[in-house]
Coordinates of C-alpha atoms and ligand atoms in Angstrom, one line a residue:
M690 CA -0.3 -0.3 -0.4
T691 CA 0.8 3.7 -1.1
N692 CA 0.6 7.0 0.9
P693 CA -1.4 9.6 -1.8
L694 CA -1.1 11.9 0.2
F695 CA 2.5 12.2 0.7
D696 CA 3.9 10.0 -2.5
R697 CA 2.3 13.5 -4.5
L698 CA 2.8 15.9 -3.0
F699 CA 6.7 15.0 -0.7
G700 CA 7.7 11.6 -2.1
R701 CA 8.7 12.6 -5.3
H702 CA 10.5 15.4 -5.2
R703 CA 13.3 13.3 -3.1
D704 CA 15.2 13.9 -5.9
N705 CA 14.8 17.1 -7.7
A706 CA 17.5 18.8 -7.2
A707 CA 15.9 22.3 -8.0
R708 CA 14.6 25.1 -5.2
F709 CA 11.6 25.1 -3.3
L710 CA 11.4 27.0 -1.5
L711 CA 13.1 31.0 -1.1
L712 CA 14.4 33.2 1.3
P713 CA 13.3 36.5 2.3
D714 CA 17.5 36.5 2.8
G715 CA 18.3 35.2 -0.1
S716 CA 18.6 31.1 0.6
Q717 CA 17.1 28.7 -0.7
I718 CA 15.6 25.3 0.3
S719 CA 16.0 22.6 -2.3
F720 CA 12.6 20.1 -2.7
A721 CA 15.7 17.7 -2.2
A722 CA 16.7 18.4 1.6
F723 CA 12.9 19.8 2.0
V724 CA 12.1 16.0 1.8
R725 CA 15.9 14.9 3.4
R726 CA 14.3 17.2 6.9
A727 CA 11.1 16.6 6.7
G728 CA 12.6 12.4 7.3
Q729 CA 14.3 13.3 10.1
L730 CA 11.2 14.6 11.2
A731 CA 9.9 11.7 10.7
G732 CA 12.0 9.8 12.1
T733 CA 12.2 12.0 15.1
L734 CA 8.6 11.0 15.9
A735 CA 8.9 7.5 15.4
G736 CA 11.7 8.1 18.0
L737 CA 8.3 9.9 20.0
G738 CA 6.5 6.6 20.0
L739 CA 3.8 8.4 17.7
E740 CA 2.2 5.8 15.7
P741 CA -0.3 6.3 12.7
G742 CA -3.1 8.0 13.9
D743 CA -1.9 9.5 16.7
R744 CA -2.7 13.8 16.4
V745 CA -0.4 16.3 16.5
A746 CA -1.5 20.3 17.6
V747 CA 1.3 22.5 16.6
Q748 CA 1.0 26.1 17.4
V749 CA 4.6 27.4 16.3
A750 CA 5.7 30.5 13.4
K751 CA 6.2 30.0 10.6
S752 CA 9.1 28.6 9.0
P753 CA 11.1 25.2 6.4
D754 CA 10.8 23.7 9.8
A755 CA 6.7 24.2 10.4
L756 CA 6.0 23.0 6.8
A757 CA 8.4 20.0 7.2
L758 CA 6.8 19.0 9.7
Y759 CA 3.5 19.4 8.0
A760 CA 4.9 16.9 5.9
A761 CA 6.2 14.3 8.3
C762 CA 3.2 13.9 10.1
V763 CA 1.6 13.1 6.8
Q764 CA 4.9 10.8 5.6
R765 CA 4.5 9.4 9.6
G766 CA 0.8 8.9 9.5
L767 CA 0.0 11.5 11.7
V768 CA -3.3 13.2 11.4
F769 CA -1.5 17.1 12.1
L770 CA -3.3 19.9 14.0
P771 CA -2.5 23.3 13.1
L772 CA -3.0 26.0 15.6
N773 CA -3.3 29.6 14.8
A774 CA -0.5 30.9 16.8
A775 CA -2.4 34.3 18.3
Y776 CA -4.4 31.5 20.8
T777 CA -3.6 32.1 23.8
P778 CA -2.9 29.1 26.1
N779 CA -6.7 29.4 27.3
E780 CA -8.1 28.4 24.0
L781 CA -5.7 26.1 23.2
E782 CA -6.0 24.2 25.8
Y783 CA -9.3 22.2 24.8
F784 CA -7.9 21.9 21.2
V785 CA -5.6 19.3 22.7
S786 CA -7.8 18.0 25.0
N787 CA -10.3 17.3 22.4
S788 CA -8.8 16.0 19.9
G789 CA -6.9 14.5 22.3
A790 CA -3.8 15.3 20.9
R791 CA 0.0 13.3 22.5
L792 CA 1.6 15.7 20.2
L793 CA 2.1 18.9 21.4
V794 CA 4.4 21.3 19.4
A795 CA 5.1 24.7 20.3
S796 CA 7.5 27.7 20.2
P797 CA 10.7 27.6 22.1
D798 CA 10.0 29.0 25.8
P799 CA 7.1 27.9 26.2
A800 CA 4.2 30.0 28.5
P801 CA 4.4 27.4 31.9
E802 CA 0.3 28.0 31.6
L803 CA 1.2 26.1 28.2
V804 CA 3.0 23.9 30.0
Q805 CA -0.2 22.7 32.7
V806 CA -2.0 22.3 29.1
A807 CA 0.4 19.3 27.6
E808 CA 0.5 18.0 31.0
G809 CA -3.6 18.4 31.8
A810 CA -4.1 16.7 28.6
G811 CA -2.2 13.4 28.7
A812 CA 0.5 15.4 26.1
R813 CA 4.1 15.3 25.1
L814 CA 5.0 19.0 24.7
E815 CA 8.3 19.6 22.5
T816 CA 9.5 22.6 20.7
M817 CA 9.9 24.2 17.2
G818 CA 12.0 27.5 16.2
A819 CA 11.9 29.8 13.1
D820 CA 14.9 28.9 13.2
G821 CA 16.7 25.5 13.7
S822 CA 16.0 26.1 18.3
G823 CA 13.9 23.8 20.3
S824 CA 13.6 20.4 21.2
L825 CA 12.5 18.7 18.9
C826 CA 15.2 19.9 16.5
G827 CA 17.7 19.1 18.6
L828 CA 16.1 15.6 18.7
A829 CA 15.8 14.7 15.3
A830 CA 19.9 16.3 14.8
G831 CA 20.8 12.7 16.6
A832 CA 17.1 11.4 14.7
T833 CA 17.3 8.7 11.8
V834 CA 16.2 10.1 8.3
L835 CA 13.1 7.9 7.4
A836 CA 13.2 7.5 3.5
D837 CA 9.5 5.3 3.5
A838 CA 6.1 6.7 4.2
V839 CA 3.5 5.2 6.5
P840 CA 1.3 4.1 4.5
R841 CA -2.6 5.0 4.3
R842 CA -5.4 4.9 2.4
A843 CA -6.8 7.6 0.5
D844 CA -9.5 8.6 2.9
D845 CA -7.4 8.9 6.5
L846 CA -7.3 11.7 8.7
A847 CA -4.5 13.6 7.3
A848 CA -5.2 17.6 9.5
I849 CA -8.2 18.1 11.8
L850 CA -8.9 22.4 11.9
Y851 CA -10.4 23.9 14.2
T852 CA -13.1 25.7 13.5
S853 CA -16.5 27.4 16.1
G854 CA -19.4 27.0 15.8
T855 CA -22.8 29.0 16.2
T856 CA -23.4 27.1 19.1
G857 CA -21.0 24.5 21.2
R858 CA -17.9 24.3 21.4
S859 CA -15.3 24.5 18.4
K860 CA -15.1 21.7 15.9
G861 CA -12.9 19.7 14.4
A862 CA -13.1 19.6 10.5
M863 CA -11.8 15.9 9.9
L864 CA -9.8 15.9 6.0
T865 CA -8.4 13.2 4.7
G866 CA -5.9 13.3 2.5
A867 CA -7.8 12.2 -1.0
N868 CA -9.8 15.5 0.4
L869 CA -6.5 17.6 0.7
L870 CA -5.6 16.2 -2.8
S871 CA -8.3 16.2 -4.8
N872 CA -9.1 19.7 -4.0
A873 CA -4.8 21.3 -4.9
Q874 CA -5.1 18.4 -8.1
V875 CA -8.5 20.7 -9.4
L876 CA -6.2 24.1 -8.3
T877 CA -3.6 23.1 -10.0
D878 CA -4.7 21.9 -13.5
L879 CA -6.9 25.4 -13.2
W880 CA -5.4 28.7 -11.6
R881 CA -2.4 26.4 -15.0
F882 CA 0.3 26.2 -12.4
T883 CA 3.2 25.0 -13.5
D884 CA 7.5 24.0 -12.4
A885 CA 8.1 27.1 -13.4
D886 CA 5.1 29.7 -10.8
V887 CA 6.5 31.1 -7.8
L888 CA 4.4 31.8 -5.4
L889 CA 4.9 34.7 -3.0
H890 CA 3.9 32.9 -0.1
G891 CA 2.4 35.4 3.0
L892 CA 0.3 33.9 4.7
P893 CA -0.5 32.3 7.5
I894 CA -0.2 28.9 7.3
F895 CA -2.5 27.9 10.5
H896 CA -5.5 27.4 8.2
T897 CA -6.5 25.9 4.4
H898 CA -5.7 29.1 2.7
G899 CA -1.9 28.9 3.5
L900 CA -1.5 25.7 4.1
F901 CA -3.1 23.6 1.5
V902 CA -4.3 25.9 -1.1
A903 CA -0.8 27.2 -0.9
T904 CA 1.4 24.3 0.0
N905 CA 0.1 22.0 -1.8
I906 CA -0.2 23.9 -5.5
T907 CA 3.2 24.8 -5.4
L908 CA 4.5 21.0 -4.4
L909 CA 1.6 20.1 -7.1
A910 CA 2.7 21.7 -9.7
G911 CA 6.4 21.4 -8.3
G912 CA 7.3 25.2 -8.3
A913 CA 8.9 27.5 -5.5
M914 CA 7.5 29.5 -3.0
I915 CA 8.6 33.1 -2.2
L916 CA 8.3 31.6 2.3
L917 CA 7.7 35.4 3.9
P918 CA 7.2 34.7 7.5
N919 CA 4.6 37.0 8.5
P920 CA 2.4 39.1 6.7
D921 CA 4.3 42.0 5.7
T922 CA 3.3 44.6 2.7
G923 CA 6.6 46.4 2.3
A924 CA 8.1 42.2 2.0
M925 CA 5.6 41.4 -0.3
L926 CA 6.7 45.0 -2.5
A927 CA 10.2 43.5 -2.8
Q928 CA 9.3 40.3 -3.5
M929 CA 7.2 40.1 -6.0
P930 CA 9.7 41.8 -9.1
K931 CA 10.9 37.9 -8.4
A932 CA 7.7 36.4 -8.0
T933 CA 5.1 34.8 -10.8
A934 CA 1.4 34.2 -8.3
M935 CA 0.4 35.6 -5.1
M936 CA -2.2 34.6 -2.8
G937 CA -3.4 36.6 -0.1
V938 CA -7.2 37.3 1.3
P939 CA -8.6 40.6 0.7
T940 CA -6.8 42.7 3.3
F941 CA -3.5 42.4 2.0
Y942 CA -4.8 43.8 -1.4
T943 CA -6.3 47.2 0.0
R944 CA -2.4 46.9 1.8
L945 CA -0.7 47.0 -1.0
L946 CA -2.9 49.4 -2.5
D947 CA -2.8 52.4 0.1
Q948 CA 0.9 51.8 -1.7
P949 CA 1.9 54.6 -3.5
G950 CA 4.7 52.8 -5.6
F951 CA 2.8 50.1 -5.8
G952 CA 1.7 50.4 -9.3
R953 CA 2.4 47.9 -13.4
E954 CA 6.7 48.0 -12.4
T955 CA 6.4 46.4 -9.0
A956 CA 3.3 44.2 -11.1
G957 CA 4.5 43.1 -13.6
H958 CA 7.0 40.1 -13.4
M959 CA 3.2 38.6 -12.0
R960 CA 0.5 36.8 -13.5
L961 CA -2.0 36.2 -11.1
F962 CA -3.5 37.7 -7.9
I963 CA -5.9 35.5 -6.4
S964 CA -7.6 36.4 -3.2
G965 CA -10.0 34.1 -0.3
S966 CA -10.6 33.6 2.7
A967 CA -13.2 37.4 3.0
P968 CA -15.7 38.8 0.2
L969 CA -13.1 41.7 -1.8
L970 CA -14.6 43.8 -2.3
A971 CA -16.5 44.9 -5.9
E972 CA -14.3 48.5 -5.9
T973 CA -11.2 46.2 -4.7
H974 CA -11.2 44.3 -8.4
R975 CA -11.3 47.7 -10.2
R976 CA -9.2 49.3 -8.3
F977 CA -5.7 47.1 -8.8
E978 CA -7.0 46.2 -12.3
A979 CA -6.3 50.1 -13.2
R980 CA -3.3 49.9 -11.0
T981 CA -1.6 47.2 -12.0
G982 CA -4.0 45.8 -14.8
H983 CA -3.8 42.3 -13.5
R984 CA -8.2 40.7 -12.7
I985 CA -7.9 39.4 -8.7
L986 CA -9.0 35.8 -8.9
E987 CA -11.9 35.5 -6.1
R988 CA -12.4 31.7 -5.1
Y989 CA -14.2 30.4 -2.5
G990 CA -13.0 27.1 0.1
M991 CA -14.2 27.7 3.8
T992 CA -12.1 24.6 6.3
E993 CA -14.4 21.8 5.7
T994 CA -14.7 22.4 2.2
N995 CA -11.1 23.2 0.8
M996 CA -11.6 26.0 -2.0
S997 CA -15.9 24.9 -3.9
T998 CA -15.5 27.5 -6.2
S999 CA -13.6 29.9 -8.8
N1000 CA -13.3 32.3 -11.8
P1001 CA -12.0 30.8 -14.4
Y1002 CA -8.0 31.8 -15.1
D1003 CA -9.5 31.8 -18.8
G1004 CA -13.1 33.7 -19.6
P1005 CA -14.7 37.1 -17.8
R1006 CA -13.7 37.4 -13.6
K1007 CA -16.8 38.9 -12.6
P1008 CA -15.9 41.4 -9.4
G1009 CA -18.3 40.2 -6.6
T1010 CA -18.5 36.5 -7.2
V1011 CA -17.0 33.5 -6.5
G1012 CA -16.6 32.7 -9.4
T1013 CA -18.7 29.0 -10.4
A1014 CA -18.8 25.8 -9.1
L1015 CA -15.1 24.3 -9.6
P1016 CA -14.9 21.0 -11.6
G1017 CA -15.6 17.7 -9.7
V1018 CA -18.3 19.8 -7.4
D1019 CA -21.0 20.0 -7.1
L1020 CA -22.9 23.3 -5.7
R1021 CA -27.1 23.5 -5.0
I1022 CA -28.6 26.9 -2.9
C1023 CA -31.1 25.9 -0.5
D1024 CA -34.1 26.9 1.4
A1025 CA -33.1 26.5 5.2
Q1026 CA -35.0 22.9 4.2
G1027 CA -32.6 21.9 1.6
R1028 CA -35.1 22.1 -0.9
G1029 CA -33.7 24.3 -3.9
V1030 CA -34.3 28.3 -4.9
A1031 CA -35.7 29.6 -7.8
Q1032 CA -32.4 30.4 -10.1
G1033 CA -31.2 34.1 -9.2
G1034 CA -33.0 33.2 -5.4
I1035 CA -30.4 33.9 -2.9
G1036 CA -30.4 31.4 -0.5
I1037 CA -28.0 29.0 1.3
I1038 CA -25.3 27.3 -0.4
E1039 CA -24.3 23.9 -0.4
V1040 CA -21.8 21.8 -2.1
R1041 CA -20.5 18.2 -2.0
G1042 CA -16.9 16.8 -4.5
P1043 CA -14.5 15.7 -3.3
N1044 CA -14.0 18.6 -1.4
V1045 CA -15.3 17.7 1.3
F1046 CA -14.6 16.7 4.8
A1047 CA -15.4 13.9 6.7
G1048 CA -17.1 15.0 9.8
Y1049 CA -16.1 16.5 12.7
W1050 CA -14.2 14.8 15.3
Q1051 CA -16.1 13.3 18.0
M1052 CA -19.0 14.8 16.8
P1053 CA -21.6 12.5 14.4
D1054 CA -24.9 14.9 15.6
K1055 CA -22.5 18.5 14.4
T1056 CA -21.9 16.5 11.7
A1057 CA -25.0 14.7 10.5
A1058 CA -26.7 18.4 11.0
E1059 CA -24.5 20.4 8.5
M1060 CA -24.6 17.5 6.1
R1061 CA -27.5 16.3 3.8
A1062 CA -28.6 12.4 3.5
D1063 CA -27.8 12.4 -0.4
G1064 CA -23.7 14.9 0.4
F1065 CA -24.6 17.9 -0.1
F1066 CA -23.0 20.7 2.8
V1067 CA -24.4 22.9 4.6
T1068 CA -22.0 26.1 4.2
G1069 CA -24.0 28.7 6.2
D1070 CA -23.1 30.8 3.6
L1071 CA -26.1 32.9 2.1
G1072 CA -26.3 33.3 -1.6
F1073 CA -26.8 33.2 -5.0
A1074 CA -25.9 31.6 -8.5
D1075 CA -26.6 33.8 -12.4
A1076 CA -27.5 32.3 -15.4
D1077 CA -23.5 31.4 -15.5
G1078 CA -23.9 30.1 -13.1
Y1079 CA -21.7 32.4 -10.7
V1080 CA -21.9 32.7 -7.3
T1081 CA -22.1 36.1 -5.7
I1082 CA -21.9 35.4 -1.2
V1083 CA -24.3 37.9 -0.3
G1084 CA -24.0 37.3 3.5
R1085 CA -24.2 34.3 5.9
S1086 CA -27.1 33.0 7.8
K1087 CA -24.2 31.6 10.8
D1088 CA -23.9 33.5 13.4
L1089 CA -19.8 34.6 11.9
I1090 CA -17.9 38.2 12.1
I1091 CA -13.5 37.5 9.6
S1092 CA -11.7 40.1 10.0
G1093 CA -8.9 40.5 8.0
G1094 CA -9.3 36.5 7.3
F1095 CA -10.3 35.2 10.5
N1096 CA -13.6 33.7 11.5
I1097 CA -14.6 35.1 15.3
Y1098 CA -17.3 33.9 16.6
P1099 CA -19.9 35.9 18.1
K1100 CA -20.7 33.2 20.4
E1101 CA -17.5 32.6 21.9
V1102 CA -17.2 36.4 22.6
E1103 CA -19.5 37.3 24.5
E1104 CA -19.4 33.6 26.4
A1105 CA -16.4 35.1 27.5
I1106 CA -17.0 39.0 28.1
D1107 CA -20.4 37.2 30.8
A1108 CA -18.1 35.3 32.6
L1109 CA -16.0 39.3 33.1
P1110 CA -17.2 40.5 36.8
G1111 CA -20.2 43.4 36.6
V1112 CA -21.6 42.0 33.3
L1113 CA -25.2 41.3 33.1
E1114 CA -25.0 40.3 28.9
S1115 CA -23.6 41.3 26.3
A1116 CA -23.4 40.8 22.3
V1117 CA -21.3 40.7 19.4
I1118 CA -21.4 41.9 16.3
G1119 CA -19.1 42.6 13.6
A1120 CA -18.4 46.8 12.7
P1121 CA -17.4 47.6 9.3
H1122 CA -13.3 48.1 9.1
P1123 CA -10.8 49.8 6.3
D1124 CA -8.4 48.0 6.2
L1125 CA -9.3 44.3 8.2
G1126 CA -13.7 44.2 6.4
E1127 CA -15.3 43.9 9.6
V1128 CA -14.0 44.2 13.5
P1129 CA -15.3 42.6 16.8
L1130 CA -18.0 44.7 18.5
A1131 CA -19.7 44.7 22.3
V1132 CA -23.0 46.2 23.6
V1133 CA -21.7 45.3 27.2
V1134 CA -24.8 45.6 30.1
P1135 CA -23.3 45.6 33.0
Q1136 CA -24.8 44.1 36.7
P1137 CA -27.9 46.6 37.8
G1138 CA -25.3 48.4 40.7
H1139 CA -22.2 48.1 38.7
V1140 CA -20.1 50.6 37.4
L1141 CA -18.7 49.6 34.4
R1142 CA -16.4 51.1 31.3
P1143 CA -14.5 49.3 28.6
E1144 CA -11.0 48.9 29.5
D1145 CA -12.8 46.5 32.5
I1146 CA -13.8 44.3 29.5
T1147 CA -11.1 44.9 26.9
E1148 CA -8.1 44.3 30.0
G1149 CA -10.9 41.1 31.0
L1150 CA -10.4 39.7 28.0
A1151 CA -6.4 40.0 28.2
G1152 CA -5.4 35.9 27.7
V1153 CA -8.1 34.3 27.8
L1154 CA -9.4 34.9 23.6
A1155 CA -6.8 35.8 21.1
R1156 CA -6.0 39.0 20.3
F1157 CA -7.5 39.0 17.0
K1158 CA -10.6 37.7 19.0
R1159 CA -11.1 41.2 21.7
P1160 CA -13.6 43.7 20.6
R1161 CA -11.6 46.6 18.2
Q1162 CA -15.0 49.3 20.7
V1163 CA -16.9 48.4 23.9
I1164 CA -20.0 50.2 23.9
L1165 CA -22.0 49.7 26.9
A1166 CA -25.7 50.2 27.3
E1167 CA -28.1 49.7 29.6
A1168 CA -30.2 47.0 27.7
L1169 CA -29.4 44.9 24.6
P1170 CA -32.7 45.6 21.5
R1171 CA -34.5 41.4 21.7
N1172 CA -37.8 41.4 19.3
A1173 CA -41.4 39.6 21.1
M1174 CA -39.3 36.6 21.2
G1175 CA -36.9 37.5 23.6
K1176 CA -34.4 36.6 21.0
V1177 CA -31.2 39.6 20.6
Q1178 CA -31.8 42.0 17.0
K1179 CA -28.8 42.2 15.8
A1180 CA -29.4 43.2 13.3
A1181 CA -30.4 46.6 15.2
L1182 CA -26.9 46.9 16.9
R1183 CA -25.4 46.6 13.4
R1184 CA -27.2 49.1 11.8
A1185 CA -27.0 51.6 15.0
H1186 CA -22.6 50.8 14.1
G1187 CA -22.3 51.5 11.4
G1188 CA -22.3 48.3 9.7
G1189 CA -26.2 47.3 6.9
Ligands
MLC840 C1 -3.6 40.6 13.5 N1 -4.8 41.2 14.3 C2 -5.8 41.3 14.0 C3 -5.8 40.4 12.6 N2 -4.6 40.0 12.5 N3 -7.2 41.9 14.8 C4 -7.7 40.9 13.6 N4 -8.0 40.5 12.4 C5 -7.2 39.8 12.2 N5 -6.8 39.7 11.4 C6 -4.2 42.0 15.5 C7 -2.6 41.8 15.8 O1 -2.7 41.2 16.8 C8 -1.9 43.6 16.4 O2 -3.1 43.8 17.5 C9 -3.6 43.9 15.5 O3 -4.5 43.5 15.3 C10 -3.0 45.1 14.4 O4 -1.9 43.8 13.9 P1 -0.8 43.9 12.0 O5 0.4 43.7 12.2 O6 -2.0 45.1 11.7 O7 -1.8 43.1 11.1 P2 -0.7 42.0 10.9 O8 0.6 41.1 11.1 O9 -0.6 42.7 9.1 O10 -2.0 40.9 10.1 C11 -3.2 41.2 9.6 C12 -3.0 40.0 8.5 C13 -3.6 38.8 9.1 C14 -4.9 40.5 7.9 C15 -2.6 40.7 7.3 O11 -4.7 38.6 10.3 C16 -3.4 37.7 8.3 O12 -2.5 37.2 7.8 N6 -4.5 37.4 7.6 C17 -5.1 36.1 6.9 C18 -5.4 34.6 7.7 C19 -6.0 33.3 6.9 O13 -5.2 32.9 6.5 N7 -7.1 33.3 6.4 C20 -7.3 32.1 5.9 C21 -8.8 30.8 7.2 S1 -9.2 29.4 5.9 P3 -2.9 45.3 18.8 O14 -3.4 44.5 19.9 O15 -0.6 44.0 18.9 O16 -2.4 46.5 18.3 C22 -10.6 30.0 4.8 C23 -10.8 28.2 4.3 C24 -10.4 30.6 2.5 O17 -11.0 30.9 5.5 O18 -11.4 30.5 1.7 O19 -10.2 30.6 2.2
AMP841 P1 -12.9 29.1 7.7 O1 -14.1 28.7 8.6 O2 -11.9 29.8 7.9 O3 -12.7 28.3 6.0 O4 -14.3 30.4 6.7 C1 -14.5 30.4 5.2 C2 -16.3 30.8 6.0 O5 -15.0 32.4 4.9 C3 -16.8 30.3 4.6 O6 -17.9 29.8 5.2 C4 -16.7 32.0 4.3 O7 -18.3 32.7 4.6 C5 -16.3 33.6 4.7 N1 -15.8 32.8 2.4 C6 -14.6 31.7 1.5 N2 -13.4 33.0 0.9 C7 -14.6 33.9 0.5 C8 -15.7 34.4 -0.5 N3 -13.8 34.8 -1.9 N4 -16.2 35.8 0.0 C9 -16.7 35.7 1.1 N5 -16.3 35.2 1.5 C10 -15.1 33.8 1.8

């Protein structure tokens, strides 16, 4: 038996001397050197006694080694569980314990709370720095370099990515090797990636976009990636003349447009700009074209589904739309009961195909609640399709804020606020933001007789929630607007505070 994900992405590059990673300091790592490093980390993981199917939780800085750790997990049949570097130990505790991770790889000098998290969950803790430091890298120095991969079936789990829900705790989306491979192959072909491509990689590698879409495509195509450690606009500008393609969230593009020197010359070597993870304003699309001559290609996806739609490579890229269903993906627009709406009508987007995940980790009920009997996954995104099948996303049926491409679940923030002293209740909404699209805004009602200041909320949430989830603005109110059923009227709050 083979390990299709490993063989196709990594194994076949074993003797490939071509450059894979280009680093901002001018150094390069070849495919062969990368695969060798992955084999060394695979040997290290094997030496720690990890068995195929074990979960490896990873919260480390973006680096070549961090990517090699992903490859090593694929090689050993371990389930890779990447975590946002901004998560607090408090947030991490749930992911590590819920997934039953046997190993947590953190940045060097982990906070004492993180050590406790690992201990409490019965996970081994090792560290990895971006510069070869850390205990795991130390162990790797003496490890056997494994060449062979553990056999895996196509539908074996390759990764779990946690994604929150509108109710209850976060859910671990289970992605199989076949999910990742099929999607990467379709996108490589559709977007015409080849070994001549150099992808400007400024995204984080703990989400679908930067990890699977960007990295897997480059590996399949045999191209190169300029690996930026941070989403730094200056570094993007400096590196762009060496690149042929870029993937980014809309904030990347609005930030580039804010640079007076950015234009046709900077983008002259580029063949493709791709945007996703959050809505790209049609206006941004048009401004970008006017400035650079490039029409940004917008696509749409989700942790649970990988990519589902894309504007075409050739043919019209319609501003404000996310394009048509990818080859092999069925997409329909339905009402809440799963009945198709009339052509052009607004409804919930449902998708089916080899891209769709295998369910939520140990949550069969939650999986069943979002999966139709005929295999369609209910995305919770609201949209409509035009006569050519181009989908426009108009909103979400789920209560979700997308800030700079990061998802924030108001319910989670509200629960954290409500637990603070002196708070009676709260409501969190997305407020428009010129840079990040939207940011969380909290309306907080103090308990009777309590005097609260907005800083009490923001300071109280430090250490509880990752910075990006903490409200940028806190408004104190005497009561929340409610409808006759007692449900908080978030639409009224949005209207009152600058949103739609
Ligand atoms: C950082 N901050 C954010 C934030 N990112 N706040 C809200 N939302 C965000 N996304 C905080 C920082 O902690 C900091 O707080 C302050 O904002 C300013 O930070 P910054 O220096 O401006 O942030 P920066 O490092 O430049 O990052 C912004 C960003 C980044 C938008 C470039 O968040 C990013 O790379 N986003 C991409 C997310 C992504 O890859 N999503 C894909 C999900 S997969 P303070 O207090 O220190 O000032 C998916 C499926 C699909 O959705 O379809 O792709
Ligand atoms: P995540 O769960 O982090 O993978 O985020 C997925 C969500 O991001 C989707 O359900 C959409 O709401 C949103 N999204 C992704 N791509 C786009 C896009 N091109 N336009 C609008 N929303 C998008």
